[in-house]
Structures are given as C-alpha cells and as structure tokens.
PDB file of C-alpha atoms in Angstrom:
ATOM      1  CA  UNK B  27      63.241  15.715-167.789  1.00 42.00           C
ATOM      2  CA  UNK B  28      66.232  15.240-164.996  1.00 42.00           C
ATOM      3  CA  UNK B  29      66.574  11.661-164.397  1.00 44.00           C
ATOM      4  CA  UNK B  30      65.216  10.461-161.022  1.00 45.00           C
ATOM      5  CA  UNK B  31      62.106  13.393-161.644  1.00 50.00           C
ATOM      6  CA  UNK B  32      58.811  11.841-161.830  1.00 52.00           C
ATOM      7  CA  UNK B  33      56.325  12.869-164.915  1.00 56.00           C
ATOM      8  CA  UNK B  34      53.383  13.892-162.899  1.00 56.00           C
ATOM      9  CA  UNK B  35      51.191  12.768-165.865  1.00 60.00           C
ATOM     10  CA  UNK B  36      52.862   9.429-165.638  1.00 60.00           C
ATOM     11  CA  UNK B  37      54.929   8.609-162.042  1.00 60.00           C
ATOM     12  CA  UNK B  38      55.621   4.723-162.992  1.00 60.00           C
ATOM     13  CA  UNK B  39      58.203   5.862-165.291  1.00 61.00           C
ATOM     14  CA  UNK B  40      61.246   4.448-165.251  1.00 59.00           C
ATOM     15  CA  UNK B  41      59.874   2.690-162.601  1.00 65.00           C
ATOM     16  CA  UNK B  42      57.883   0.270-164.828  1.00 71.00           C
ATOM     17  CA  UNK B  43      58.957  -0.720-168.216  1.00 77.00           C
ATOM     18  CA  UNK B  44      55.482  -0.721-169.966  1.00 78.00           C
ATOM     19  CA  UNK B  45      54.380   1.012-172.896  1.00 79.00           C
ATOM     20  CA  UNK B  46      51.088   3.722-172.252  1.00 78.00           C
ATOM     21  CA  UNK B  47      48.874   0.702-173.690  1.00 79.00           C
ATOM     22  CA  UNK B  48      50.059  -1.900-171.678  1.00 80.00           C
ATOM     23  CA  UNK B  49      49.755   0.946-168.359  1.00 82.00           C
ATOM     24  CA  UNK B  50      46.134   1.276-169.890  1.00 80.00           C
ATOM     25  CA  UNK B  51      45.931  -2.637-170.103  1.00 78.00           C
ATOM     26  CA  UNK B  52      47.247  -3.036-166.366  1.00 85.00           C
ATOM     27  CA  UNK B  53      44.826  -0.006-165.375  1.00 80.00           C
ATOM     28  CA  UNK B  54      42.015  -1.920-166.444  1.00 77.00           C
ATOM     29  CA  UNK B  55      42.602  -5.174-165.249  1.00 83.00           C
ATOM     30  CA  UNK B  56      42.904  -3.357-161.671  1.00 83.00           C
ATOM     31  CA  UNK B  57      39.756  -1.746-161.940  1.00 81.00           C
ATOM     32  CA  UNK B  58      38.010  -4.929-163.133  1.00 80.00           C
ATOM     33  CA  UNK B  59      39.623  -6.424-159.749  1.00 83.00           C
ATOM     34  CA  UNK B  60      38.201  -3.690-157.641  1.00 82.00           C
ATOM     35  CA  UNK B  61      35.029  -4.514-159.278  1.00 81.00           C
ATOM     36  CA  UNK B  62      35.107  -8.119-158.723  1.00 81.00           C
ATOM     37  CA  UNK B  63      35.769  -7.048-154.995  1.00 82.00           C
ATOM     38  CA  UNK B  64      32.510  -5.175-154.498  1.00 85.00           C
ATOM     39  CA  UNK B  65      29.974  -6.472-157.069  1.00 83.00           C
ATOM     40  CA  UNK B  66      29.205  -9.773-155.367  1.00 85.00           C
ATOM     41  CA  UNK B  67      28.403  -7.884-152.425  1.00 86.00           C
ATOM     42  CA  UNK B  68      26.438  -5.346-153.620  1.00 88.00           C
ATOM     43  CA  UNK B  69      24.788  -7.762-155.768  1.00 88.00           C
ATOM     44  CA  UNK B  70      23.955 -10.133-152.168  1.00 87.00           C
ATOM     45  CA  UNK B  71      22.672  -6.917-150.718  1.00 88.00           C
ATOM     46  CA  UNK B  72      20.451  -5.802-153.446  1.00 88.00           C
ATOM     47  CA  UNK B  73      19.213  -9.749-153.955  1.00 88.00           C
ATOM     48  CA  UNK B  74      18.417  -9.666-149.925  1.00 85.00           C
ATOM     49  CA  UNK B  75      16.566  -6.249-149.883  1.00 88.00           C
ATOM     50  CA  UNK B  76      14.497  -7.587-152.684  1.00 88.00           C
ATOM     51  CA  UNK B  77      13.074 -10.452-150.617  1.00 88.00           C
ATOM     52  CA  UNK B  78      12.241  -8.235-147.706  1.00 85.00           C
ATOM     53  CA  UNK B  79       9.148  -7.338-148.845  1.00 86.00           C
ATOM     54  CA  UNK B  80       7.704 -10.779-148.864  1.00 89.00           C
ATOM     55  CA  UNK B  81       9.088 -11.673-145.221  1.00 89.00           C
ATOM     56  CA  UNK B  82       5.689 -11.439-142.623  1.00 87.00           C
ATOM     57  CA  UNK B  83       7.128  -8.558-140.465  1.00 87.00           C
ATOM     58  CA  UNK B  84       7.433  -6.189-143.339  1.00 89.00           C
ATOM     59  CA  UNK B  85       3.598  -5.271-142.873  1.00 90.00           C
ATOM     60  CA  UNK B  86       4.788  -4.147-139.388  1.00 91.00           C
ATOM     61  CA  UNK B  87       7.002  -1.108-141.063  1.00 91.00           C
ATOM     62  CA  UNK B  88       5.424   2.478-140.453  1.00 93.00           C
ATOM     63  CA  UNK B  89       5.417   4.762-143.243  1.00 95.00           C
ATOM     64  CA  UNK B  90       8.676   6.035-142.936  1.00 96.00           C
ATOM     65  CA  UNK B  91      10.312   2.568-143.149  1.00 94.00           C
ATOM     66  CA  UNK B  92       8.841   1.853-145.953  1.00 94.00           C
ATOM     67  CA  UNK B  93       9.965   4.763-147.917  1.00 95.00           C
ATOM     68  CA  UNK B  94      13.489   4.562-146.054  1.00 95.00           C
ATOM     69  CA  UNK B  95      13.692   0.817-147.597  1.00 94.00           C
ATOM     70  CA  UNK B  96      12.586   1.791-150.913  1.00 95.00           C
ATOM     71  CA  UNK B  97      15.418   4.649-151.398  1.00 96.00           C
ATOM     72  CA  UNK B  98      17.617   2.216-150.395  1.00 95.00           C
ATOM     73  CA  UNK B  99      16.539  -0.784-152.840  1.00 95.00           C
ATOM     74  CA  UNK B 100      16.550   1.978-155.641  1.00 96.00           C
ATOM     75  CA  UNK B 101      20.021   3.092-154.499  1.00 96.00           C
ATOM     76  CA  UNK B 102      21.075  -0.553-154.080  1.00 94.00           C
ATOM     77  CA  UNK B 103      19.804  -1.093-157.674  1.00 94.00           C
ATOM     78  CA  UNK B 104      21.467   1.516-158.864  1.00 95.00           C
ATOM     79  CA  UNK B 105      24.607   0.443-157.582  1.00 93.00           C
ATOM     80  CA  UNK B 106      24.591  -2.628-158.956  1.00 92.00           C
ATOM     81  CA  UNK B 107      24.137  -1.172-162.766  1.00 92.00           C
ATOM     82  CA  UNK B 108      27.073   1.100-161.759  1.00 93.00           C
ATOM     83  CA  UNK B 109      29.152  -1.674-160.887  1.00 89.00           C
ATOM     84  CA  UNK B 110      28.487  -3.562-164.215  1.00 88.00           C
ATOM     85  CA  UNK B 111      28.447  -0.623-166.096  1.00 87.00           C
ATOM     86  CA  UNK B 112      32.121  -0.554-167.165  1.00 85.00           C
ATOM     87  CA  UNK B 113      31.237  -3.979-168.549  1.00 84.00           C
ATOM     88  CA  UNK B 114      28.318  -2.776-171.137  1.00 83.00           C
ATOM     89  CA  UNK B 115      30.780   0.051-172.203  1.00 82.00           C
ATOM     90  CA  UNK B 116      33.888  -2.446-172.811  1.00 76.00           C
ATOM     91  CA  UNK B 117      31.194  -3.996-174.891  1.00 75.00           C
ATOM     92  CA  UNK B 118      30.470  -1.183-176.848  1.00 78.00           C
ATOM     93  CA  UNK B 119      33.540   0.074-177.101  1.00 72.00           C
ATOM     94  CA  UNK B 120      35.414  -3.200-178.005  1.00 71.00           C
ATOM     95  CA  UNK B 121      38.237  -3.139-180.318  1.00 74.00           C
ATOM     96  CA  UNK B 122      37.843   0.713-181.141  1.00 73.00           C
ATOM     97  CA  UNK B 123      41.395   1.514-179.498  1.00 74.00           C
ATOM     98  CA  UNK B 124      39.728   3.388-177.198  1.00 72.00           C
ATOM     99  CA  UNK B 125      41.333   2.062-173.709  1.00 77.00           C
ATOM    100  CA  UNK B 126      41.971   5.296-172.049  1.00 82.00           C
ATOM    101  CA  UNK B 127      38.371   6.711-172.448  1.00 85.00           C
ATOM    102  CA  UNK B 128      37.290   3.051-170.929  1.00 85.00           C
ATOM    103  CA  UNK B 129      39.444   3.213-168.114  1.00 84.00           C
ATOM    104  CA  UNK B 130      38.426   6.807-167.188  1.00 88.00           C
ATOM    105  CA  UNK B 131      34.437   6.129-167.565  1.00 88.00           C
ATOM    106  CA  UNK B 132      34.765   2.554-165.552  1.00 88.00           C
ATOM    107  CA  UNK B 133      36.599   4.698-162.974  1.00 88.00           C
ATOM    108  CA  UNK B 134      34.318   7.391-162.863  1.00 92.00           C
ATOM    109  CA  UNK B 135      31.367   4.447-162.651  1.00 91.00           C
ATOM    110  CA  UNK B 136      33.089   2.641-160.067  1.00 90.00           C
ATOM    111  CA  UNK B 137      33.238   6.019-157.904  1.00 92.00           C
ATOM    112  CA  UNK B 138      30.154   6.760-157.867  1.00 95.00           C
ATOM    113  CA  UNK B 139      28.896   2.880-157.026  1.00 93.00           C
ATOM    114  CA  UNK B 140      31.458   3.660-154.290  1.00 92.00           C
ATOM    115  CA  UNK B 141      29.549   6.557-153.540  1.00 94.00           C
ATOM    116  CA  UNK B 142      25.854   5.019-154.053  1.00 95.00           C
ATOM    117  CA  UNK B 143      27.221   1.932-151.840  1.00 95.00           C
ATOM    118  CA  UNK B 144      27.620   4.160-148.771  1.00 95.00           C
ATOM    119  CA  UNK B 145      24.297   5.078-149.142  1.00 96.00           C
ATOM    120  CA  UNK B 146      22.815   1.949-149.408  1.00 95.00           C
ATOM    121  CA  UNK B 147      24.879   0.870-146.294  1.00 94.00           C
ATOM    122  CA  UNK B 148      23.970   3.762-144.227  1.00 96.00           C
ATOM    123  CA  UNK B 149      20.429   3.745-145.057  1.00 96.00           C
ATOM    124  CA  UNK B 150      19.976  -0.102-144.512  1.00 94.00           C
ATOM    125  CA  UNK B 151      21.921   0.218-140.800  1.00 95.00           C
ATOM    126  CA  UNK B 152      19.406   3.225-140.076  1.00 95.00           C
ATOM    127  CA  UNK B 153      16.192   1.093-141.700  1.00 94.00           C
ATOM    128  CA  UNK B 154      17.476  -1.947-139.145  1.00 93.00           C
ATOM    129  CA  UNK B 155      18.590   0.323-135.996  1.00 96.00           C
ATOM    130  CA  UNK B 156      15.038   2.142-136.737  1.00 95.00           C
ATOM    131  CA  UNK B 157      13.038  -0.912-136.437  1.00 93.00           C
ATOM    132  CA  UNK B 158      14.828  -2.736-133.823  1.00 93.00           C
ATOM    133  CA  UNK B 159      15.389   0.432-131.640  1.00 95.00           C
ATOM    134  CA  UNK B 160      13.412   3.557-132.873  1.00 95.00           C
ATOM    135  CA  UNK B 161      13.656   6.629-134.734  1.00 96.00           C
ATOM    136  CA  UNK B 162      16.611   8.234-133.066  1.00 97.00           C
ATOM    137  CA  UNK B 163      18.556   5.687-132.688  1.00 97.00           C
ATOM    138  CA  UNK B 164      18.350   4.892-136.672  1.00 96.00           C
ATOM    139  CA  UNK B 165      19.614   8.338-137.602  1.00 97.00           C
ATOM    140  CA  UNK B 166      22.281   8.105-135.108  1.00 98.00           C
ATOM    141  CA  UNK B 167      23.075   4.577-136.683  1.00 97.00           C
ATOM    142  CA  UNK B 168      22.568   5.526-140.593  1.00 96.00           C
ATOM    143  CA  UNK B 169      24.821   8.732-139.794  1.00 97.00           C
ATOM    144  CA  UNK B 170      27.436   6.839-137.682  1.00 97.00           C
ATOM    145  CA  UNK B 171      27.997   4.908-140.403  1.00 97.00           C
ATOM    146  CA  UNK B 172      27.759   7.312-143.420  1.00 97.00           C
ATOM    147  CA  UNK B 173      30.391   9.508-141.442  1.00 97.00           C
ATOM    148  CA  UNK B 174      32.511   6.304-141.433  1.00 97.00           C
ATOM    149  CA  UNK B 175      32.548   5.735-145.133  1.00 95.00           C
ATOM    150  CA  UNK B 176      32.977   9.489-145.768  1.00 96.00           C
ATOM    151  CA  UNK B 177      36.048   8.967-143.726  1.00 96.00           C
ATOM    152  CA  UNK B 178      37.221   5.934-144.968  1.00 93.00           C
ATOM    153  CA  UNK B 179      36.544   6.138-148.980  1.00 90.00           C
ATOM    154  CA  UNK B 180      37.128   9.912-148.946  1.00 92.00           C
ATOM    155  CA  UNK B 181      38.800  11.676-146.631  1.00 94.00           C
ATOM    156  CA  UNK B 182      41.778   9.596-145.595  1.00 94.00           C
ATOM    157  CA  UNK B 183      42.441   8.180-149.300  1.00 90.00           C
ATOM    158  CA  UNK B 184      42.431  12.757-150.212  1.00 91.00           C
ATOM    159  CA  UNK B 185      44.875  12.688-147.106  1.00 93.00           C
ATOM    160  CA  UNK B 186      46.648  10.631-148.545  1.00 91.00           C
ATOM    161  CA  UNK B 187      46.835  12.093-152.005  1.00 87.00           C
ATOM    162  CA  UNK B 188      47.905  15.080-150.743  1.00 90.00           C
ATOM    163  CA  UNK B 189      50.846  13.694-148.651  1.00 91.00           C
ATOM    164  CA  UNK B 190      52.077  11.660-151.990  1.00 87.00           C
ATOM    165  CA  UNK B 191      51.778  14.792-154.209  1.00 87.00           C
ATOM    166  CA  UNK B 192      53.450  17.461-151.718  1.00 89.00           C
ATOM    167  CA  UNK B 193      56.667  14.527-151.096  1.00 85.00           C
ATOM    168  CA  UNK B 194      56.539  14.034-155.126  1.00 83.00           C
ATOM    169  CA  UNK B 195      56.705  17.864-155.634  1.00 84.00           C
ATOM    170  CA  UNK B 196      59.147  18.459-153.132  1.00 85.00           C
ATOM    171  CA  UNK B 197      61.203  15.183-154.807  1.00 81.00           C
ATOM    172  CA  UNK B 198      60.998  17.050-158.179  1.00 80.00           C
ATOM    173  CA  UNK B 199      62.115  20.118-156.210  1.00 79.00           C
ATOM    174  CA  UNK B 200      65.417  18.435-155.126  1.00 80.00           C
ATOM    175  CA  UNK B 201      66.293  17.364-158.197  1.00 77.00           C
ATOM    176  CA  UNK B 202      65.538  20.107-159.927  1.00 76.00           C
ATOM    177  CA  UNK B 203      67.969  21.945-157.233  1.00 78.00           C
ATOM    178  CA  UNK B 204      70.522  19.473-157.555  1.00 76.00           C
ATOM    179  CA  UNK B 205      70.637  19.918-161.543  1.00 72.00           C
ATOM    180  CA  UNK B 206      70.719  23.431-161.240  1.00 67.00           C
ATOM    181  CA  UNK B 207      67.007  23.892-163.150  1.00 62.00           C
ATOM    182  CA  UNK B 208      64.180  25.327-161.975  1.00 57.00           C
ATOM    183  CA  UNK B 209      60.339  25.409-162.524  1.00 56.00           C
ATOM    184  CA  UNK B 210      60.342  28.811-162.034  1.00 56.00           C
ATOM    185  CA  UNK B 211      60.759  31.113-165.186  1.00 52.00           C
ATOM    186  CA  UNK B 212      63.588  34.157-164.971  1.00 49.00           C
TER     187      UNK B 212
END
C-alpha cells in the first residue's frame, strides 16, 4: 500500500497506533458509551408509559388511542431489550475471543433501538398531539417528527458517509497518481 493511502477496511492506520484488538477494544467501549447515552432515556420513557394506564384520564382515550399507546409501549419495550441486548451477548460471549462478532451484533442492536426509538418518539408525540388537539393534528405531529429522525439518524449521517468515502477515494486516487500505480488493471 503507498504510504499516505488509507486501507478502506481499516482508515485509522497509521493514524492510530493500535493493534486490530485494541481497535476492537476501543470500538466497544464507544458503543457501550452510545448506549449509556440513550438507555436511561429510553428506559424513563418506557417506565413513564407504563404508569399511564393507571393515571384517571386514561379511561377518557377512544379506541384508537388506546391501541396507538399500546404499539408504542410494545415498541418502547422493545427498545429497551435492544439497548441492553449487547450486554446479555458480552455475557455469553465472554472470554471466547470473539470481539469482532460482539462489536458487529451490539452495533447492529443498537441500530435498530435507534430505529425502534423513532418510533416510540413519533408515536408518543402523535398519541399526545391526538389527545390534546385531535386526530389530524396527531398524524401531522407523529409524522413531523418521524420525518425529523429519518433526517437526522439517517439521511444526513448517509450524506455524510458518502462525502467521507468519495474525498477518501479520490485521496487514494492522488496518491495512487502521484506513485505512478493505478487501481485499474492494463
């Protein structure tokens, strides 16, 4: 590899002067962070939509509140076991040298807790919107607010992506120009 390339399998290197399991370790301890970040609130949420039930002006929901809140209790709850999920498989895969399989299934759980978290959030601002200011105005709410998260979790962090892997290709580009190789076969 030319020197000043990045390895687009690993683009710390030379940048960083850690082994792959210590890039596994510091992997892990970031996603454990990111967890920390969102659990407690998801966890607040879910304990909070779990006492609604008992509050007097619950009987006042119609139907279709009452089925809105329980998708989003079961997608709350769901969340939650996402979100603590990576724990229960550190557990079971403790001390099996297994790191990289960890870090890719408490990424892949943390994603879709992400993903279940948006719901919960847009389905609890269109239960509240619905019953404070009617039908409409909860979709209107709920999808407000489910286009923001698409936007914010998805689409500009993709945007982004894509920016850092067209300047990284056109980075290996240069120096492949510069060194006289190419990725191109004669």
């Amino acid at each position: 590899m030319t020197t000043g390339a990045q390895d687009p399998e690993d683009p710390y290197r030379g940048l960083r002067r850690e082994t792959p399991t210590e890039r596994l370790d510091r992997n892990w301890v970031e996603l454990l962070q990111e967890l920390r970040v969102v659990q407690t609130g998801v966890q607040l949420l879910t304990g909070f939509l779990l006492t609604l039930p008992f509050q007097s002006r619950f009987e006042d929901l119609d139907r279709y509140q009452e089925s809105v809140y329980l998708v989003v209790l079961l997608l709350a709850v769901t969340a939650v076991v996402l979100f603590i999920a990576p724990v229960g498989y550190h557990r079971a895969l403790f001390q099996q040298r297994s790191k990289a399989q960890l870090v890719r299934a408490g990424s892949a759980f943390a994603k879709a807790g992400l993903a279940t978290v948006g719901l919960v959030v847009s389905g609890g601002v269109s239960l509240v919107v619905d019953v404070v200011g009617g039908r409409v105005a909860g979709w209107v709410a709920g999808g407000a607010v489910a286009a923001l998260v698409l936007v914010c979790w998805y689409v500009l962090p993709r945007r982004t992506l894509a920016v850092v892997l067209r300047d990284r290709a056109a980075a290996q580009d240069s120096a492949d120009a510069s060194s006289g190789t190419s990725r191109e076969t004669p």
